[in-house]
PDB file of C-alpha atoms in Angstrom:
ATOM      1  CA  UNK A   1       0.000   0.000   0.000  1.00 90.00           C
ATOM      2  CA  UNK A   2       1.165   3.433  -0.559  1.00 94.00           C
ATOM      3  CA  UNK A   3       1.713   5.725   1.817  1.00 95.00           C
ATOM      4  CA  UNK A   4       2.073   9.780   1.899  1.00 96.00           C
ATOM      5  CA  UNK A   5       5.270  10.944   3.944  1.00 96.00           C
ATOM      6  CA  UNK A   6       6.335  14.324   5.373  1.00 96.00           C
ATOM      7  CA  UNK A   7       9.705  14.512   7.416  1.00 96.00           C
ATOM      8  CA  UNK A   8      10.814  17.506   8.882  1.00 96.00           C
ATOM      9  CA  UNK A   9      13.914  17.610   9.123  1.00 96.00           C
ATOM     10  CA  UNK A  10      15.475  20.817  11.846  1.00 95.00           C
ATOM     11  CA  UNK A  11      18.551  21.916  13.208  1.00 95.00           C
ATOM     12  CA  UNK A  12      18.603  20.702  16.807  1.00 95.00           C
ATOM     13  CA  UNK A  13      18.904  22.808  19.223  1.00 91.00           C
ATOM     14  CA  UNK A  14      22.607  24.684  20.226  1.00 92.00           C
ATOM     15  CA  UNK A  15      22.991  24.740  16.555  1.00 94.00           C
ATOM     16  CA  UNK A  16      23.452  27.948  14.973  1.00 95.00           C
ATOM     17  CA  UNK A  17      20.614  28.845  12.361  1.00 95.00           C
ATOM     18  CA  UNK A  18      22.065  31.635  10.561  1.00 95.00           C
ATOM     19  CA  UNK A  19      18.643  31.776   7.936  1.00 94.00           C
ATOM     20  CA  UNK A  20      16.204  32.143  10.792  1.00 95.00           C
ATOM     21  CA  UNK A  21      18.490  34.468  12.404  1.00 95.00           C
ATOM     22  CA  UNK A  22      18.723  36.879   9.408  1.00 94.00           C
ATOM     23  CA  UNK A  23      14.854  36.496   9.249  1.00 93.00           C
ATOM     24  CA  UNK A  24      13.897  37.243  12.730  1.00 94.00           C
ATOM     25  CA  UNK A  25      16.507  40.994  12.580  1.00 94.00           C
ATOM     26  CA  UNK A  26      14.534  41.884   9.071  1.00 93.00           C
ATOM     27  CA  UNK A  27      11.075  41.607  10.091  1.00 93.00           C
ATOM     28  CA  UNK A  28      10.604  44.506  12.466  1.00 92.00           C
ATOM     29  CA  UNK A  29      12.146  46.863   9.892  1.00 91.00           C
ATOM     30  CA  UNK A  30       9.214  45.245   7.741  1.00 89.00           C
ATOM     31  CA  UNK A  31       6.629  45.764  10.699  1.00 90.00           C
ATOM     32  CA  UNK A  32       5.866  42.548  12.010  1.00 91.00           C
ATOM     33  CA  UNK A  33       6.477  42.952  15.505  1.00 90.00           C
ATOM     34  CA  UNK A  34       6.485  39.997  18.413  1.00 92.00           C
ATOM     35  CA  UNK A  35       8.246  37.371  16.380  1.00 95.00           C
ATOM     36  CA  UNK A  36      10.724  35.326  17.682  1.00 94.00           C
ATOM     37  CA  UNK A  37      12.558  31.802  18.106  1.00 94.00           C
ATOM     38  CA  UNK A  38      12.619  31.883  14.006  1.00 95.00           C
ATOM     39  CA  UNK A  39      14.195  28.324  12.835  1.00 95.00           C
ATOM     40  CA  UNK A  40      14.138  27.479   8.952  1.00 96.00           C
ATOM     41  CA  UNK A  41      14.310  23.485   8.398  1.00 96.00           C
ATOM     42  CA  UNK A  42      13.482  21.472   5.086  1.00 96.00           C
ATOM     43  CA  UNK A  43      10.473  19.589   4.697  1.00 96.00           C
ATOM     44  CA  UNK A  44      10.669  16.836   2.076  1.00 96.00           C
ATOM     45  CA  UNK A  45       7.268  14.934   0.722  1.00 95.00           C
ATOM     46  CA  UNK A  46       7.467  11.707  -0.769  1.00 96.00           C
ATOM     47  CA  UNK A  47       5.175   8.592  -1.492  1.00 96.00           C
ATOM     48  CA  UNK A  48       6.220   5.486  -0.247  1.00 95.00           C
ATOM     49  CA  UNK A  49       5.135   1.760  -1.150  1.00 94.00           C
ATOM     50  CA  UNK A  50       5.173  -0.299   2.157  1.00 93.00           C
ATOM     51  CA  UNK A  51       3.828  -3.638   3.008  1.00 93.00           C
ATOM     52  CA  UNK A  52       2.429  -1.492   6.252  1.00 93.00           C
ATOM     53  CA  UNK A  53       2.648   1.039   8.515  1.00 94.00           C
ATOM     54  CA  UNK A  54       5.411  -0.240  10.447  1.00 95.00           C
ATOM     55  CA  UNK A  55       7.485  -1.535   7.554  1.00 94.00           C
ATOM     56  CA  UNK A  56       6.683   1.876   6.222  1.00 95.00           C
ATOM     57  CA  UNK A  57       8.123   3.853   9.346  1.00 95.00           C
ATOM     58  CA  UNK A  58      11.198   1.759   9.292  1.00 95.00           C
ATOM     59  CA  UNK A  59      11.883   2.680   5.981  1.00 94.00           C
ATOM     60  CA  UNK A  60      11.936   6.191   6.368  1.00 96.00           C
ATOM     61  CA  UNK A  61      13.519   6.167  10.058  1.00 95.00           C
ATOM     62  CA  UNK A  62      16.338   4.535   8.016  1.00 94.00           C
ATOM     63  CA  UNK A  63      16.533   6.560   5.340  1.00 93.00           C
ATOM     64  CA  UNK A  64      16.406   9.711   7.534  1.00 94.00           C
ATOM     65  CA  UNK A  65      19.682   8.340   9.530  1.00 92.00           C
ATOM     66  CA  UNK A  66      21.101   7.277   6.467  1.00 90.00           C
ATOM     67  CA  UNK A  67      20.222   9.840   4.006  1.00 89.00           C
ATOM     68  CA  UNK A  68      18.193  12.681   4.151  1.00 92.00           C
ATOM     69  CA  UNK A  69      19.971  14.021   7.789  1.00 94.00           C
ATOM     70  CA  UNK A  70      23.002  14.907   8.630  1.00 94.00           C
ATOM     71  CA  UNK A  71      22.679  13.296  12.642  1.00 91.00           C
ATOM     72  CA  UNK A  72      25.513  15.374  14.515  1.00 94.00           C
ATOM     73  CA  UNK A  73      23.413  18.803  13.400  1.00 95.00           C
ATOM     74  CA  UNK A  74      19.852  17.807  12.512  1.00 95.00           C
ATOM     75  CA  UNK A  75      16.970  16.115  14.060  1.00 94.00           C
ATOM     76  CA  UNK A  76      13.843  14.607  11.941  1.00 95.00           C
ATOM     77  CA  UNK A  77       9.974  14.263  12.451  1.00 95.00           C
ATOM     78  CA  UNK A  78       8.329  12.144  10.615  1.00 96.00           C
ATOM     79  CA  UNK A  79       4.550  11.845   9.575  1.00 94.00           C
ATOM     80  CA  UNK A  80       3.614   9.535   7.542  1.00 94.00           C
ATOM     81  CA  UNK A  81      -0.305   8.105   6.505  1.00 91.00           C
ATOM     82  CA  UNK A  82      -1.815   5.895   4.352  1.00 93.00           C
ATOM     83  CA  UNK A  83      -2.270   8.276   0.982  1.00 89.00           C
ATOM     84  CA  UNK A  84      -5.667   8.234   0.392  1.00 80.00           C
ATOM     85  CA  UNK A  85      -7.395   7.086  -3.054  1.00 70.00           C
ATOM     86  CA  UNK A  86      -8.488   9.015  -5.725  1.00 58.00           C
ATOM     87  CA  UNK A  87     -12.273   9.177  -5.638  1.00 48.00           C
ATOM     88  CA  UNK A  88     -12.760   8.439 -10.029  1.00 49.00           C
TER      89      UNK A  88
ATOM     90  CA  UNK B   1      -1.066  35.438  23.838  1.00 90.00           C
ATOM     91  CA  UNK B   2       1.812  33.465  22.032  1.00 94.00           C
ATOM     92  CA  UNK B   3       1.330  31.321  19.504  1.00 95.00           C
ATOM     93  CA  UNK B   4       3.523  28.243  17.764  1.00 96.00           C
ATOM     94  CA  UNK B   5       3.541  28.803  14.244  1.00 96.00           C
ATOM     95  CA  UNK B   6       4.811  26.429  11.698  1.00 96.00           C
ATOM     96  CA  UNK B   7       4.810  27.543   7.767  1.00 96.00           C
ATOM     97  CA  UNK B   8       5.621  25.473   5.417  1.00 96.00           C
ATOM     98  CA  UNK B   9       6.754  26.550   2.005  1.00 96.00           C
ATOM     99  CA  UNK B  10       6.702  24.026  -0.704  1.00 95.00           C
ATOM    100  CA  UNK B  11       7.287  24.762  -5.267  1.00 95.00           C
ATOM    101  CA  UNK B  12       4.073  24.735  -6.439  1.00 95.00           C
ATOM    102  CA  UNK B  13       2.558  21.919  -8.693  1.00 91.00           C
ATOM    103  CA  UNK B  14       4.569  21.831 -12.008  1.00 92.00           C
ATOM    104  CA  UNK B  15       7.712  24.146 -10.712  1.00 94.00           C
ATOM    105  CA  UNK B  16      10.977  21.574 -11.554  1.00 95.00           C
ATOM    106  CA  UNK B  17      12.321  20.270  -8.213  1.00 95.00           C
ATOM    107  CA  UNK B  18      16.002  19.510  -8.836  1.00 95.00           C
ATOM    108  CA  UNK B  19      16.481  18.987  -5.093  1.00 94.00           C
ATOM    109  CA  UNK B  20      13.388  16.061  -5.063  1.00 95.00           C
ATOM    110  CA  UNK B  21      14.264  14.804  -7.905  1.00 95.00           C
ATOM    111  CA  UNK B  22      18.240  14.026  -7.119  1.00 94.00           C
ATOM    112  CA  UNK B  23      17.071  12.738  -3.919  1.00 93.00           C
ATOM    113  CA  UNK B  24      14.637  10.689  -5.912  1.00 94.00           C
ATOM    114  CA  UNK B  25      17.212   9.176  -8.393  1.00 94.00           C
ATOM    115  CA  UNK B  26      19.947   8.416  -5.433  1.00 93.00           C
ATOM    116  CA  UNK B  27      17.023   6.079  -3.919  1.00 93.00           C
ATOM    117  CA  UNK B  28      17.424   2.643  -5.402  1.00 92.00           C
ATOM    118  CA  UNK B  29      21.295   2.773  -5.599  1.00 92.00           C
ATOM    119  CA  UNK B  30      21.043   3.005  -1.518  1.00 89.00           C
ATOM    120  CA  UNK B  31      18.490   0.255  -1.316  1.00 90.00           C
ATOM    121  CA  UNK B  32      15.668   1.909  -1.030  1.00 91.00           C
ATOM    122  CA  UNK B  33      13.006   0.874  -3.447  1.00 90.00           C
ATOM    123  CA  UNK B  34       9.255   2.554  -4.208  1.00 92.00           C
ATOM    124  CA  UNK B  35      10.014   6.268  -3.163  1.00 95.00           C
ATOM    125  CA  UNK B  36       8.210   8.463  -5.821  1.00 94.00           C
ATOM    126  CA  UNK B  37       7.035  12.286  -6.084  1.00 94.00           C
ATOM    127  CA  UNK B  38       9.993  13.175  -3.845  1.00 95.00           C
ATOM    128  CA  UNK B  39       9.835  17.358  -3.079  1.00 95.00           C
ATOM    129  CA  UNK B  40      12.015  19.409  -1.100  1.00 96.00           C
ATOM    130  CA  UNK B  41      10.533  22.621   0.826  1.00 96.00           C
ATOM    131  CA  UNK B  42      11.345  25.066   3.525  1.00 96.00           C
ATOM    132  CA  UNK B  43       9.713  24.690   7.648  1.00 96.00           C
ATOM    133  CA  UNK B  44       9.917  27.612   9.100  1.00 96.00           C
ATOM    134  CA  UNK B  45       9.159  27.832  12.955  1.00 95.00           C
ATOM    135  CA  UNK B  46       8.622  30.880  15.211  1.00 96.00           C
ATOM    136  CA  UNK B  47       6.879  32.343  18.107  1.00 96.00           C
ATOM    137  CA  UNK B  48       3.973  34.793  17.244  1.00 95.00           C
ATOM    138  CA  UNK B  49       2.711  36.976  20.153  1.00 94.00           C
ATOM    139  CA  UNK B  50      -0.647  38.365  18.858  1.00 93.00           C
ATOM    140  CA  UNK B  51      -4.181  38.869  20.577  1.00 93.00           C
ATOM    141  CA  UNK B  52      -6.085  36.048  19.290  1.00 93.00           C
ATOM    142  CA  UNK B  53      -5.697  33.043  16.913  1.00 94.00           C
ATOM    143  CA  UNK B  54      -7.221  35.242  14.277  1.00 95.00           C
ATOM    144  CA  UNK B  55      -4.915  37.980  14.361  1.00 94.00           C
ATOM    145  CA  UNK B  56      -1.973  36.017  14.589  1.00 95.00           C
ATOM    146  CA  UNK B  57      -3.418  34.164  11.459  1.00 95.00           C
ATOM    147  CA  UNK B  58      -3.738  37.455   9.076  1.00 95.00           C
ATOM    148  CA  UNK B  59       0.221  38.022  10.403  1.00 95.00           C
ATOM    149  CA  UNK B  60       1.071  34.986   9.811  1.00 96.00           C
ATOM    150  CA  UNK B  61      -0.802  35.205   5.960  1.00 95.00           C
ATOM    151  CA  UNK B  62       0.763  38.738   5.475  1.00 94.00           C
ATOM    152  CA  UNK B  63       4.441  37.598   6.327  1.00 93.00           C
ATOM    153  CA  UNK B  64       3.942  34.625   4.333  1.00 94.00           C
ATOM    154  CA  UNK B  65       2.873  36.865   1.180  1.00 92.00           C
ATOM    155  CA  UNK B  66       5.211  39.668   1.629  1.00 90.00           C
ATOM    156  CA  UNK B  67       8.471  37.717   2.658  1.00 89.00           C
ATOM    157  CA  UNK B  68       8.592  34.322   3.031  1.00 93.00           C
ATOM    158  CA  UNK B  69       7.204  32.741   0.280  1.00 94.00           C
ATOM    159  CA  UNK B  70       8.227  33.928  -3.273  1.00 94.00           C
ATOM    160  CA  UNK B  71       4.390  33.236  -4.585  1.00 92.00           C
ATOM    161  CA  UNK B  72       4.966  33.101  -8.290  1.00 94.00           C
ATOM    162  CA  UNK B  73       6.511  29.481  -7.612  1.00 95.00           C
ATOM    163  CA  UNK B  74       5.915  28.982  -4.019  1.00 95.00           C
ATOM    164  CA  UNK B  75       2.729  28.010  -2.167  1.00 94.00           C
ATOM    165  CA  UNK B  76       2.542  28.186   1.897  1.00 95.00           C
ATOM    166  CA  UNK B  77       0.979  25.520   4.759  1.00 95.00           C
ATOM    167  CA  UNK B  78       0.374  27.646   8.269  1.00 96.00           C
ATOM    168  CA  UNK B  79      -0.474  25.928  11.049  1.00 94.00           C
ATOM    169  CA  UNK B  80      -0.567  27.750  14.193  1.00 94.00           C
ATOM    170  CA  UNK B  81      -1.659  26.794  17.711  1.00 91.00           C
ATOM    171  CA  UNK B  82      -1.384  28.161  21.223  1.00 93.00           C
ATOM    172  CA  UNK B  83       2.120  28.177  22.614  1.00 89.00           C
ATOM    173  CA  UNK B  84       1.786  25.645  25.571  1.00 80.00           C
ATOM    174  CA  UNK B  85       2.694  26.976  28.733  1.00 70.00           C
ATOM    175  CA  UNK B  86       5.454  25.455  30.960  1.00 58.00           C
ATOM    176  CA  UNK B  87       4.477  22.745  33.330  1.00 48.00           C
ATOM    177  CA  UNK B  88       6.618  24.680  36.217  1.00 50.00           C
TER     178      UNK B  88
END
């Protein structure tokens, strides 16, 4: 069955984050006041075929280690659901 | 009141993905099989102090328009909830 991934992947914490930091100095000059804490991660969307949803959650808790993070800077979330079928 | 805010900032339907798609390729020489429609976006995580969750919702709309997002090939996700406060 296929199934529709999203993993977040984000700097973890201590890290520096350069791109949120650059974006939380511009914005008051833009007048949005009362932001803060900005972070800027990468969210990357795929469709997976997976026997089920554990088999499917291994697969991309692998491929996050393996692949799509770099584990001594970033952290991952992953949510992941059966993709739903096209009603025609 | 604070808010969590999370945007995400994906290419918009039809806009070429390099990022997604060289992800996509490297897939089966790793050993990962049946990954399709891979796509690479931006999170982007702050703090939002604003009056009520429909105030902070037309910021959140107005930054995403005016600075965030480039909207001629971007398209933007908020979600937004009530900053939880600390236990203690």
């Amino acid at each position: 069955m296929m199934f529709d991934v999203v993993v977040e992947v984000r700097l973890r914490a201590g890290i520096a984050d350069p791109q949120g930091a650059t974006i939380e100095r511009a914005l008051p000059a833009l007048g949005f006041d009362g932001v803060t804490g900005v972070s800027v991660g990468k969210s990357i969307r795929f469709s997976l075929q997976a026997a089920d949803e554990s088999a499917a959650h291994a697969v991309v808790t692998d491929l996050c280690h393996r692949f799509l993070t770099n584990p001594v800077i970033e952290d991952s979330e992953i949510s992941l659901h059966p993709a739903e079928v096209a009603a025609h």
